[in-house]
């Protein structure tokens, strides 16, 4: 049996992707995706247009979101799948998460000014398709365009990650809030790209335990951010905790994302694919 080509995490210009929501859907169709979730950061604003295009193209579509969460001094991302975009609890929660971004962007701009990188706030804003959602990715694009670094990965490495001069600490939602909002909106909660987090193993264990105790349902075993050995690591976590497994490109745009829509590797075959509950 050929597994379903499900891609359950990607971005549009409504957050920090490079394609409009309708373009994301058309690219997914062209790439052979059979079930797509658009999961913009802390935003539901692209879902209506994406769903309309998916309906027109006969593509199965899930309303999704990727929520920024603070866990100690780390940022963790939780994907919500099959959420009701009209749910008031979820919308209000996300509005609150987004509201801190302006002041944060201002501070990132100030930190970069201090080291001689001028006009970065205005530069980042010019790259943002949604003025309510200026992200580090927009700063990175500006800094590549102005020759500060050769690509976005090296901007993050040298400027925008903890300990680097343009990194600003920020408090996002709590894990309890994020999972609670997703469940209030009828969705399922999935740990995004666990291979990206830099937590000691004991702290990751505490995080998985807490996520499971909150009723969290899934984990991205396959992510565009994962190496083959990380896929094996997180398959083990899925088995140990009884999490359903998700598969996702985390596509932001051509030239920026290592994996295109629908092109992530297949899930290890013994895992329970999270999409079985959406078919
Ligand atoms: P923010 O939500 O503003 O903190 O921005 C986070 C976004 O920056 C992520 O969703 C990615 O799109 C991007 N990002 C984070 N780390 C990296 C990295 N090391 N290389 C390239 N992009 C990154
Ligand atoms: Mn992003
Ligand atoms: Mn993420
Ligand atoms: Mn993402």
PDB file of C-alpha atoms and ligand atoms in Angstrom:
ATOM      1  CA  UNK A   1       0.000   0.000   0.000  1.00  0.00           C
ATOM      2  CA  UNK A   2       1.400   3.416  -0.938  1.00  0.00           C
ATOM      3  CA  UNK A   3       1.231   5.752   2.055  1.00  0.00           C
ATOM      4  CA  UNK A   4      -0.853   8.894   1.705  1.00  0.00           C
ATOM      5  CA  UNK A   5       1.230  11.896   0.683  1.00  0.00           C
ATOM      6  CA  UNK A   6       0.327  14.012   3.715  1.00  0.00           C
ATOM      7  CA  UNK A   7       2.164  17.267   4.455  1.00  0.00           C
ATOM      8  CA  UNK A   8       0.922  18.639   7.754  1.00  0.00           C
ATOM      9  CA  UNK A   9       3.058  21.718   8.427  1.00  0.00           C
ATOM     10  CA  UNK A  10       3.937  24.599   6.089  1.00  0.00           C
ATOM     11  CA  UNK A  11       3.846  28.390   5.858  1.00  0.00           C
ATOM     12  CA  UNK A  12       2.468  31.187   3.691  1.00  0.00           C
ATOM     13  CA  UNK A  13       3.015  34.950   3.476  1.00  0.00           C
ATOM     14  CA  UNK A  14       0.494  35.283   6.308  1.00  0.00           C
ATOM     15  CA  UNK A  15       3.427  34.351   8.542  1.00  0.00           C
ATOM     16  CA  UNK A  16       6.981  33.857   7.263  1.00  0.00           C
ATOM     17  CA  UNK A  17       6.478  31.814   4.094  1.00  0.00           C
ATOM     18  CA  UNK A  18       7.322  33.147   0.647  1.00  0.00           C
ATOM     19  CA  UNK A  19       4.139  32.043  -1.187  1.00  0.00           C
ATOM     20  CA  UNK A  20       0.583  33.308  -0.757  1.00  0.00           C
ATOM     21  CA  UNK A  21      -1.845  30.750   0.747  1.00  0.00           C
ATOM     22  CA  UNK A  22      -3.367  29.951  -2.665  1.00  0.00           C
ATOM     23  CA  UNK A  23       0.107  29.495  -4.177  1.00  0.00           C
ATOM     24  CA  UNK A  24       1.060  27.100  -1.375  1.00  0.00           C
ATOM     25  CA  UNK A  25      -2.002  25.000  -2.222  1.00  0.00           C
ATOM     26  CA  UNK A  26      -1.254  24.994  -5.962  1.00  0.00           C
ATOM     27  CA  UNK A  27       2.363  24.013  -5.372  1.00  0.00           C
ATOM     28  CA  UNK A  28       1.242  21.206  -3.044  1.00  0.00           C
ATOM     29  CA  UNK A  29      -1.121  19.873  -5.733  1.00  0.00           C
ATOM     30  CA  UNK A  30       1.640  20.014  -8.355  1.00  0.00           C
ATOM     31  CA  UNK A  31       3.956  18.127  -6.000  1.00  0.00           C
ATOM     32  CA  UNK A  32       1.426  15.333  -5.482  1.00  0.00           C
ATOM     33  CA  UNK A  33       0.329  16.184  -1.944  1.00  0.00           C
ATOM     34  CA  UNK A  34      -2.930  14.410  -1.027  1.00  0.00           C
ATOM     35  CA  UNK A  35      -3.613  15.957   2.385  1.00  0.00           C
ATOM     36  CA  UNK A  36      -2.284  19.414   3.283  1.00  0.00           C
ATOM     37  CA  UNK A  37      -2.350  21.499   6.456  1.00  0.00           C
ATOM     38  CA  UNK A  38      -1.357  25.173   6.325  1.00  0.00           C
ATOM     39  CA  UNK A  39       0.162  26.030   9.716  1.00  0.00           C
ATOM     40  CA  UNK A  40       1.205  29.667   9.823  1.00  0.00           C
ATOM     41  CA  UNK A  41       2.911  30.915  12.980  1.00  0.00           C
ATOM     42  CA  UNK A  42       0.355  32.186  15.523  1.00  0.00           C
ATOM     43  CA  UNK A  43      -2.074  33.097  12.704  1.00  0.00           C
ATOM     44  CA  UNK A  44      -5.234  31.728  11.102  1.00  0.00           C
ATOM     45  CA  UNK A  45      -5.573  34.487   8.502  1.00  0.00           C
ATOM     46  CA  UNK A  46      -4.509  32.395   5.488  1.00  0.00           C
ATOM     47  CA  UNK A  47      -6.815  29.451   6.063  1.00  0.00           C
ATOM     48  CA  UNK A  48      -9.976  30.644   4.301  1.00  0.00           C
ATOM     49  CA  UNK A  49      -8.154  31.416   1.040  1.00  0.00           C
ATOM     50  CA  UNK A  50      -6.146  28.207   1.216  1.00  0.00           C
ATOM     51  CA  UNK A  51      -9.235  26.103   1.869  1.00  0.00           C
ATOM     52  CA  UNK A  52     -11.143  27.705  -1.017  1.00  0.00           C
ATOM     53  CA  UNK A  53      -8.252  26.957  -3.379  1.00  0.00           C
ATOM     54  CA  UNK A  54      -7.909  23.415  -2.008  1.00  0.00           C
ATOM     55  CA  UNK A  55     -11.637  22.836  -2.613  1.00  0.00           C
ATOM     56  CA  UNK A  56     -11.277  24.137  -6.168  1.00  0.00           C
ATOM     57  CA  UNK A  57      -8.322  21.795  -6.737  1.00  0.00           C
ATOM     58  CA  UNK A  58      -9.911  18.788  -5.000  1.00  0.00           C
ATOM     59  CA  UNK A  59      -7.136  18.660  -2.424  1.00  0.00           C
ATOM     60  CA  UNK A  60      -7.974  17.450   1.073  1.00  0.00           C
ATOM     61  CA  UNK A  61      -7.117  20.285   3.457  1.00  0.00           C
ATOM     62  CA  UNK A  62      -6.818  20.763   7.224  1.00  0.00           C
ATOM     63  CA  UNK A  63      -6.978  24.079   9.015  1.00  0.00           C
ATOM     64  CA  UNK A  64      -3.804  24.351  11.060  1.00  0.00           C
ATOM     65  CA  UNK A  65      -1.612  26.663  13.092  1.00  0.00           C
ATOM     66  CA  UNK A  66       1.897  26.590  14.615  1.00  0.00           C
ATOM     67  CA  UNK A  67       1.902  28.148  18.078  1.00  0.00           C
ATOM     68  CA  UNK A  68       5.025  29.676  19.654  1.00  0.00           C
ATOM     69  CA  UNK A  69       5.488  28.392  23.212  1.00  0.00           C
ATOM     70  CA  UNK A  70       8.011  29.249  25.914  1.00  0.00           C
ATOM     71  CA  UNK A  71       9.358  26.289  27.874  1.00  0.00           C
ATOM     72  CA  UNK A  72      11.809  27.638  30.408  1.00  0.00           C
ATOM     73  CA  UNK A  73      14.158  29.820  28.385  1.00  0.00           C
ATOM     74  CA  UNK A  74      13.547  27.822  25.192  1.00  0.00           C
ATOM     75  CA  UNK A  75      11.042  28.331  22.399  1.00  0.00           C
ATOM     76  CA  UNK A  76       9.071  25.256  21.357  1.00  0.00           C
ATOM     77  CA  UNK A  77       6.533  25.068  18.545  1.00  0.00           C
ATOM     78  CA  UNK A  78       3.223  23.216  18.838  1.00  0.00           C
ATOM     79  CA  UNK A  79       1.203  22.541  15.696  1.00  0.00           C
ATOM     80  CA  UNK A  80      -2.585  22.402  15.928  1.00  0.00           C
ATOM     81  CA  UNK A  81      -4.299  20.362  13.195  1.00  0.00           C
ATOM     82  CA  UNK A  82      -7.965  20.396  12.188  1.00  0.00           C
ATOM     83  CA  UNK A  83      -8.734  23.385  14.383  1.00  0.00           C
ATOM     84  CA  UNK A  84     -11.914  25.405  13.950  1.00  0.00           C
ATOM     85  CA  UNK A  85     -10.645  28.793  12.712  1.00  0.00           C
ATOM     86  CA  UNK A  86     -13.777  30.511  14.034  1.00  0.00           C
ATOM     87  CA  UNK A  87     -13.168  29.332  17.610  1.00  0.00           C
ATOM     88  CA  UNK A  88     -13.056  32.376  19.906  1.00  0.00           C
ATOM     89  CA  UNK A  89     -10.689  30.881  22.496  1.00  0.00           C
ATOM     90  CA  UNK A  90      -8.081  29.988  19.889  1.00  0.00           C
ATOM     91  CA  UNK A  91      -8.378  33.319  18.061  1.00  0.00           C
ATOM     92  CA  UNK A  92      -8.064  35.333  21.261  1.00  0.00           C
ATOM     93  CA  UNK A  93      -5.107  33.269  22.440  1.00  0.00           C
ATOM     94  CA  UNK A  94      -3.271  33.725  19.159  1.00  0.00           C
ATOM     95  CA  UNK A  95      -4.005  37.456  19.071  1.00  0.00           C
ATOM     96  CA  UNK A  96      -2.360  37.672  22.462  1.00  0.00           C
ATOM     97  CA  UNK A  97       0.706  35.710  21.310  1.00  0.00           C
ATOM     98  CA  UNK A  98       1.049  37.943  18.233  1.00  0.00           C
ATOM     99  CA  UNK A  99       0.715  41.143  20.223  1.00  0.00           C
ATOM    100  CA  UNK A 100       4.215  40.865  21.657  1.00  0.00           C
ATOM    101  CA  UNK A 101       5.884  40.647  18.253  1.00  0.00           C
ATOM    102  CA  UNK A 102       6.004  44.378  17.473  1.00  0.00           C
ATOM    103  CA  UNK A 103       7.948  45.315  20.587  1.00  0.00           C
ATOM    104  CA  UNK A 104      10.220  42.318  20.066  1.00  0.00           C
ATOM    105  CA  UNK A 105      10.939  43.290  16.453  1.00  0.00           C
ATOM    106  CA  UNK A 106      11.748  46.802  17.624  1.00  0.00           C
ATOM    107  CA  UNK A 107      14.259  45.430  20.140  1.00  0.00           C
ATOM    108  CA  UNK A 108      15.839  43.122  17.549  1.00  0.00           C
ATOM    109  CA  UNK A 109      16.233  46.181  15.315  1.00  0.00           C
ATOM    110  CA  UNK A 110      17.884  48.107  18.158  1.00  0.00           C
ATOM    111  CA  UNK A 111      20.268  45.259  18.954  1.00  0.00           C
ATOM    112  CA  UNK A 112      21.304  45.051  15.296  1.00  0.00           C
ATOM    113  CA  UNK A 113      21.754  48.862  15.114  1.00  0.00           C
ATOM    114  CA  UNK A 114      24.115  48.565  18.062  1.00  0.00           C
ATOM    115  CA  UNK A 115      26.428  46.326  16.043  1.00  0.00           C
ATOM    116  CA  UNK A 116      26.245  48.516  12.979  1.00  0.00           C
ATOM    117  CA  UNK A 117      23.450  46.862  10.989  1.00  0.00           C
ATOM    118  CA  UNK A 118      21.210  49.787  10.134  1.00  0.00           C
ATOM    119  CA  UNK A 119      17.545  49.922   9.190  1.00  0.00           C
ATOM    120  CA  UNK A 120      16.877  46.264   9.976  1.00  0.00           C
ATOM    121  CA  UNK A 121      13.465  46.861  11.580  1.00  0.00           C
ATOM    122  CA  UNK A 122      12.154  48.729   8.530  1.00  0.00           C
ATOM    123  CA  UNK A 123      13.904  46.198   6.324  1.00  0.00           C
ATOM    124  CA  UNK A 124      12.258  43.250   8.062  1.00  0.00           C
ATOM    125  CA  UNK A 125       8.877  44.966   7.989  1.00  0.00           C
ATOM    126  CA  UNK A 126       9.189  45.410   4.235  1.00  0.00           C
ATOM    127  CA  UNK A 127       9.610  41.628   3.858  1.00  0.00           C
ATOM    128  CA  UNK A 128       6.640  40.803   6.107  1.00  0.00           C
ATOM    129  CA  UNK A 129       3.452  39.968   4.208  1.00  0.00           C
ATOM    130  CA  UNK A 130       1.484  40.493   7.420  1.00  0.00           C
ATOM    131  CA  UNK A 131       2.365  43.561   9.508  1.00  0.00           C
ATOM    132  CA  UNK A 132       1.186  41.738  12.656  1.00  0.00           C
ATOM    133  CA  UNK A 133       3.718  39.009  12.085  1.00  0.00           C
ATOM    134  CA  UNK A 134       7.273  40.220  11.797  1.00  0.00           C
ATOM    135  CA  UNK A 135       9.471  37.183  12.400  1.00  0.00           C
ATOM    136  CA  UNK A 136      13.175  36.529  12.628  1.00  0.00           C
ATOM    137  CA  UNK A 137      12.865  35.028   9.156  1.00  0.00           C
ATOM    138  CA  UNK A 138      12.039  38.515   7.797  1.00  0.00           C
ATOM    139  CA  UNK A 139      15.098  39.992   9.496  1.00  0.00           C
ATOM    140  CA  UNK A 140      17.151  37.184   7.992  1.00  0.00           C
ATOM    141  CA  UNK A 141      15.865  37.909   4.463  1.00  0.00           C
ATOM    142  CA  UNK A 142      16.703  41.589   4.838  1.00  0.00           C
ATOM    143  CA  UNK A 143      20.194  40.758   6.085  1.00  0.00           C
ATOM    144  CA  UNK A 144      20.845  38.401   3.167  1.00  0.00           C
ATOM    145  CA  UNK A 145      19.559  40.977   0.683  1.00  0.00           C
ATOM    146  CA  UNK A 146      21.843  43.662   2.121  1.00  0.00           C
ATOM    147  CA  UNK A 147      24.895  41.385   2.106  1.00  0.00           C
ATOM    148  CA  UNK A 148      25.317  40.960   5.866  1.00  0.00           C
ATOM    149  CA  UNK A 149      25.409  37.194   5.381  1.00  0.00           C
ATOM    150  CA  UNK A 150      25.278  34.805   2.447  1.00  0.00           C
ATOM    151  CA  UNK A 151      22.094  32.921   3.378  1.00  0.00           C
ATOM    152  CA  UNK A 152      19.389  32.843   6.020  1.00  0.00           C
ATOM    153  CA  UNK A 153      20.948  29.890   7.839  1.00  0.00           C
ATOM    154  CA  UNK A 154      24.138  31.857   8.454  1.00  0.00           C
ATOM    155  CA  UNK A 155      22.173  34.923   9.583  1.00  0.00           C
ATOM    156  CA  UNK A 156      20.575  32.734  12.257  1.00  0.00           C
ATOM    157  CA  UNK A 157      23.875  31.172  13.171  1.00  0.00           C
ATOM    158  CA  UNK A 158      25.680  34.485  13.636  1.00  0.00           C
ATOM    159  CA  UNK A 159      22.989  36.955  14.683  1.00  0.00           C
ATOM    160  CA  UNK A 160      19.527  35.691  15.583  1.00  0.00           C
ATOM    161  CA  UNK A 161      19.935  32.731  17.939  1.00  0.00           C
ATOM    162  CA  UNK A 162      20.505  32.652  21.726  1.00  0.00           C
ATOM    163  CA  UNK A 163      23.826  34.197  22.702  1.00  0.00           C
ATOM    164  CA  UNK A 164      24.144  36.099  19.420  1.00  0.00           C
ATOM    165  CA  UNK A 165      23.964  39.921  19.220  1.00  0.00           C
ATOM    166  CA  UNK A 166      20.549  40.206  17.537  1.00  0.00           C
ATOM    167  CA  UNK A 167      18.765  37.672  19.727  1.00  0.00           C
ATOM    168  CA  UNK A 168      16.074  39.003  22.036  1.00  0.00           C
ATOM    169  CA  UNK A 169      14.442  36.872  24.724  1.00  0.00           C
ATOM    170  CA  UNK A 170      10.699  36.693  24.404  1.00  0.00           C
ATOM    171  CA  UNK A 171       7.827  35.149  26.355  1.00  0.00           C
ATOM    172  CA  UNK A 172       5.332  33.276  24.174  1.00  0.00           C
ATOM    173  CA  UNK A 173       2.338  31.130  25.214  1.00  0.00           C
ATOM    174  CA  UNK A 174       2.673  28.425  27.856  1.00  0.00           C
ATOM    175  CA  UNK A 175       2.448  24.789  26.762  1.00  0.00           C
ATOM    176  CA  UNK A 176      -0.791  24.425  28.747  1.00  0.00           C
ATOM    177  CA  UNK A 177      -2.312  27.401  26.936  1.00  0.00           C
ATOM    178  CA  UNK A 178      -1.290  26.254  23.457  1.00  0.00           C
ATOM    179  CA  UNK A 179      -2.593  22.705  23.883  1.00  0.00           C
ATOM    180  CA  UNK A 180      -5.724  24.037  25.619  1.00  0.00           C
ATOM    181  CA  UNK A 181      -6.536  26.455  22.775  1.00  0.00           C
ATOM    182  CA  UNK A 182      -6.011  23.759  20.144  1.00  0.00           C
ATOM    183  CA  UNK A 183      -8.302  21.367  22.004  1.00  0.00           C
ATOM    184  CA  UNK A 184     -10.888  24.104  22.609  1.00  0.00           C
ATOM    185  CA  UNK A 185     -10.965  24.572  18.828  1.00  0.00           C
ATOM    186  CA  UNK A 186     -11.519  20.836  18.288  1.00  0.00           C
ATOM    187  CA  UNK A 187      -8.009  20.180  16.967  1.00  0.00           C
ATOM    188  CA  UNK A 188      -5.172  17.842  17.809  1.00  0.00           C
ATOM    189  CA  UNK A 189      -1.820  19.007  19.187  1.00  0.00           C
ATOM    190  CA  UNK A 190       1.492  17.950  17.650  1.00  0.00           C
ATOM    191  CA  UNK A 191       5.068  18.652  18.796  1.00  0.00           C
ATOM    192  CA  UNK A 192       6.754  20.412  15.850  1.00  0.00           C
ATOM    193  CA  UNK A 193      10.293  19.468  14.716  1.00  0.00           C
ATOM    194  CA  UNK A 194      11.544  18.062  18.054  1.00  0.00           C
ATOM    195  CA  UNK A 195      15.044  17.733  16.578  1.00  0.00           C
ATOM    196  CA  UNK A 196      15.412  21.514  16.596  1.00  0.00           C
ATOM    197  CA  UNK A 197      15.264  21.946  20.363  1.00  0.00           C
ATOM    198  CA  UNK A 198      18.451  22.272  22.356  1.00  0.00           C
ATOM    199  CA  UNK A 199      17.223  20.893  25.670  1.00  0.00           C
ATOM    200  CA  UNK A 200      19.088  18.393  27.834  1.00  0.00           C
ATOM    201  CA  UNK A 201      17.546  14.929  27.621  1.00  0.00           C
ATOM    202  CA  UNK A 202      16.034  15.071  31.126  1.00  0.00           C
ATOM    203  CA  UNK A 203      14.297  18.327  30.217  1.00  0.00           C
ATOM    204  CA  UNK A 204      12.981  16.867  26.944  1.00  0.00           C
ATOM    205  CA  UNK A 205      11.578  13.968  28.956  1.00  0.00           C
ATOM    206  CA  UNK A 206       9.858  16.386  31.331  1.00  0.00           C
ATOM    207  CA  UNK A 207       8.454  18.187  28.293  1.00  0.00           C
ATOM    208  CA  UNK A 208       7.124  14.992  26.642  1.00  0.00           C
ATOM    209  CA  UNK A 209       5.583  13.851  29.940  1.00  0.00           C
ATOM    210  CA  UNK A 210       3.845  17.178  30.396  1.00  0.00           C
ATOM    211  CA  UNK A 211       2.618  17.273  26.787  1.00  0.00           C
ATOM    212  CA  UNK A 212       1.179  13.768  27.162  1.00  0.00           C
ATOM    213  CA  UNK A 213      -0.453  14.668  30.504  1.00  0.00           C
ATOM    214  CA  UNK A 214      -2.141  17.608  28.773  1.00  0.00           C
ATOM    215  CA  UNK A 215      -3.611  15.205  26.221  1.00  0.00           C
ATOM    216  CA  UNK A 216      -1.190  16.135  23.427  1.00  0.00           C
ATOM    217  CA  UNK A 217      -1.711  13.697  20.567  1.00  0.00           C
ATOM    218  CA  UNK A 218       1.206  13.737  18.183  1.00  0.00           C
ATOM    219  CA  UNK A 219       4.813  14.411  17.274  1.00  0.00           C
ATOM    220  CA  UNK A 220       6.497  15.259  13.982  1.00  0.00           C
ATOM    221  CA  UNK A 221       8.667  12.214  13.458  1.00  0.00           C
ATOM    222  CA  UNK A 222       9.395  13.257   9.887  1.00  0.00           C
ATOM    223  CA  UNK A 223      10.142  16.961   9.455  1.00  0.00           C
ATOM    224  CA  UNK A 224      12.054  18.913   6.828  1.00  0.00           C
ATOM    225  CA  UNK A 225      14.334  19.842   9.734  1.00  0.00           C
ATOM    226  CA  UNK A 226      15.216  16.221  10.617  1.00  0.00           C
ATOM    227  CA  UNK A 227      18.096  14.022   9.521  1.00  0.00           C
ATOM    228  CA  UNK A 228      17.438  10.283   8.975  1.00  0.00           C
ATOM    229  CA  UNK A 229      18.917   9.508  12.392  1.00  0.00           C
ATOM    230  CA  UNK A 230      16.608  12.081  14.005  1.00  0.00           C
ATOM    231  CA  UNK A 231      13.649  10.393  12.305  1.00  0.00           C
ATOM    232  CA  UNK A 232      14.691   7.172  14.059  1.00  0.00           C
ATOM    233  CA  UNK A 233      15.118   9.007  17.404  1.00  0.00           C
ATOM    234  CA  UNK A 234      11.644  10.555  17.282  1.00  0.00           C
ATOM    235  CA  UNK A 235      10.032   7.355  16.045  1.00  0.00           C
ATOM    236  CA  UNK A 236      11.271   5.853  19.318  1.00  0.00           C
ATOM    237  CA  UNK A 237       9.752   8.743  21.265  1.00  0.00           C
ATOM    238  CA  UNK A 238       6.416   8.256  19.461  1.00  0.00           C
ATOM    239  CA  UNK A 239       6.404   4.550  20.388  1.00  0.00           C
ATOM    240  CA  UNK A 240       7.441   5.189  23.987  1.00  0.00           C
ATOM    241  CA  UNK A 241       4.801   7.850  24.652  1.00  0.00           C
ATOM    242  CA  UNK A 242       2.058   6.488  22.423  1.00  0.00           C
ATOM    243  CA  UNK A 243       2.060   9.639  20.273  1.00  0.00           C
ATOM    244  CA  UNK A 244       0.662   9.498  16.754  1.00  0.00           C
ATOM    245  CA  UNK A 245       3.244  10.395  14.115  1.00  0.00           C
ATOM    246  CA  UNK A 246       3.126  13.368  11.784  1.00  0.00           C
ATOM    247  CA  UNK A 247       4.985  14.026   8.532  1.00  0.00           C
ATOM    248  CA  UNK A 248       5.769  17.559   7.460  1.00  0.00           C
ATOM    249  CA  UNK A 249       8.009  19.573   5.175  1.00  0.00           C
ATOM    250  CA  UNK A 250       7.812  22.821   7.218  1.00  0.00           C
ATOM    251  CA  UNK A 251       8.123  24.420   3.775  1.00  0.00           C
ATOM    252  CA  UNK A 252       8.642  28.213   3.766  1.00  0.00           C
ATOM    253  CA  UNK A 253       9.776  28.739   0.185  1.00  0.00           C
ATOM    254  CA  UNK A 254      12.068  27.654  -2.601  1.00  0.00           C
ATOM    255  CA  UNK A 255      15.702  28.375  -1.825  1.00  0.00           C
ATOM    256  CA  UNK A 256      15.026  28.620   1.894  1.00  0.00           C
ATOM    257  CA  UNK A 257      13.617  25.247   2.842  1.00  0.00           C
ATOM    258  CA  UNK A 258      15.561  22.004   2.536  1.00  0.00           C
ATOM    259  CA  UNK A 259      12.423  20.000   1.728  1.00  0.00           C
ATOM    260  CA  UNK A 260       9.669  20.956  -0.725  1.00  0.00           C
ATOM    261  CA  UNK A 261       5.936  20.420  -0.158  1.00  0.00           C
ATOM    262  CA  UNK A 262       5.081  16.711  -0.144  1.00  0.00           C
ATOM    263  CA  UNK A 263       8.719  15.650  -0.494  1.00  0.00           C
ATOM    264  CA  UNK A 264       9.609  14.682   3.077  1.00  0.00           C
ATOM    265  CA  UNK A 265      10.506  11.029   3.608  1.00  0.00           C
ATOM    266  CA  UNK A 266       7.868   8.426   4.521  1.00  0.00           C
ATOM    267  CA  UNK A 267       7.017   7.626   8.141  1.00  0.00           C
ATOM    268  CA  UNK A 268       8.485   4.449   9.606  1.00  0.00           C
ATOM    269  CA  UNK A 269       5.732   1.954   8.724  1.00  0.00           C
ATOM    270  CA  UNK A 270       4.922   0.697  12.231  1.00  0.00           C
ATOM    271  CA  UNK A 271       3.898   4.149  13.520  1.00  0.00           C
ATOM    272  CA  UNK A 272       0.308   5.357  13.701  1.00  0.00           C
ATOM    273  CA  UNK A 273      -0.001   8.183  11.144  1.00  0.00           C
ATOM    274  CA  UNK A 274      -1.824  11.095  12.747  1.00  0.00           C
ATOM    275  CA  UNK A 275      -3.814  11.697   9.562  1.00  0.00           C
ATOM    276  CA  UNK A 276      -5.831   8.499  10.005  1.00  0.00           C
ATOM    277  CA  UNK A 277      -8.037  10.533  12.330  1.00  0.00           C
ATOM    278  CA  UNK A 278      -8.796  13.100   9.622  1.00  0.00           C
ATOM    279  CA  UNK A 279      -9.792  10.781   6.756  1.00  0.00           C
TER     280      UNK A 279
HETATM  281  P1  LIG B   1      10.291  33.764  15.145  1.00  0.00           P
HETATM  282  O1  LIG B   1       8.934  33.112  15.259  1.00  0.00           O
HETATM  283  O2  LIG B   1      10.184  35.214  14.826  1.00  0.00           O
HETATM  284  O3  LIG B   1      11.159  33.490  16.330  1.00  0.00           O
HETATM  285  O4  LIG B   1      11.008  33.149  13.885  1.00  0.00           O
HETATM  286  C1  LIG B   1      11.212  31.766  13.817  1.00  0.00           C
HETATM  287  C2  LIG B   1      11.348  31.365  12.361  1.00  0.00           C
HETATM  288  O5  LIG B   1      12.647  31.629  11.911  1.00  0.00           O
HETATM  289  C3  LIG B   1      11.176  29.873  12.186  1.00  0.00           C
HETATM  290  O6  LIG B   1       9.837  29.528  12.058  1.00  0.00           O
HETATM  291  C4  LIG B   1      11.934  29.618  10.916  1.00  0.00           C
HETATM  292  O7  LIG B   1      11.132  29.998   9.816  1.00  0.00           O
HETATM  293  C5  LIG B   1      13.058  30.603  11.009  1.00  0.00           C
HETATM  294  N1  LIG B   1      14.274  29.975  11.567  1.00  0.00           N
HETATM  295  C6  LIG B   1      14.525  29.680  12.845  1.00  0.00           C
HETATM  296  N2  LIG B   1      15.761  29.147  12.999  1.00  0.00           N
HETATM  297  C7  LIG B   1      16.303  29.106  11.766  1.00  0.00           C
HETATM  298  C8  LIG B   1      17.567  28.686  11.221  1.00  0.00           C
HETATM  299  N3  LIG B   1      18.523  28.187  12.010  1.00  0.00           N
HETATM  300  N4  LIG B   1      17.749  28.802   9.892  1.00  0.00           N
HETATM  301  C9  LIG B   1      16.803  29.315   9.087  1.00  0.00           C
HETATM  302  N5  LIG B   1      15.593  29.734   9.532  1.00  0.00           N
HETATM  303  C10 LIG B   1      15.354  29.637  10.851  1.00  0.00           C
HETATM  304 MN1  LIG B   2       8.934  29.978  10.189  1.00  0.00          MN
HETATM  305 MN1  LIG B   3       8.668  25.897  13.833  1.00  0.00          MN
HETATM  306 MN1  LIG B   4       7.033  25.887  10.831  1.00  0.00          MN
END
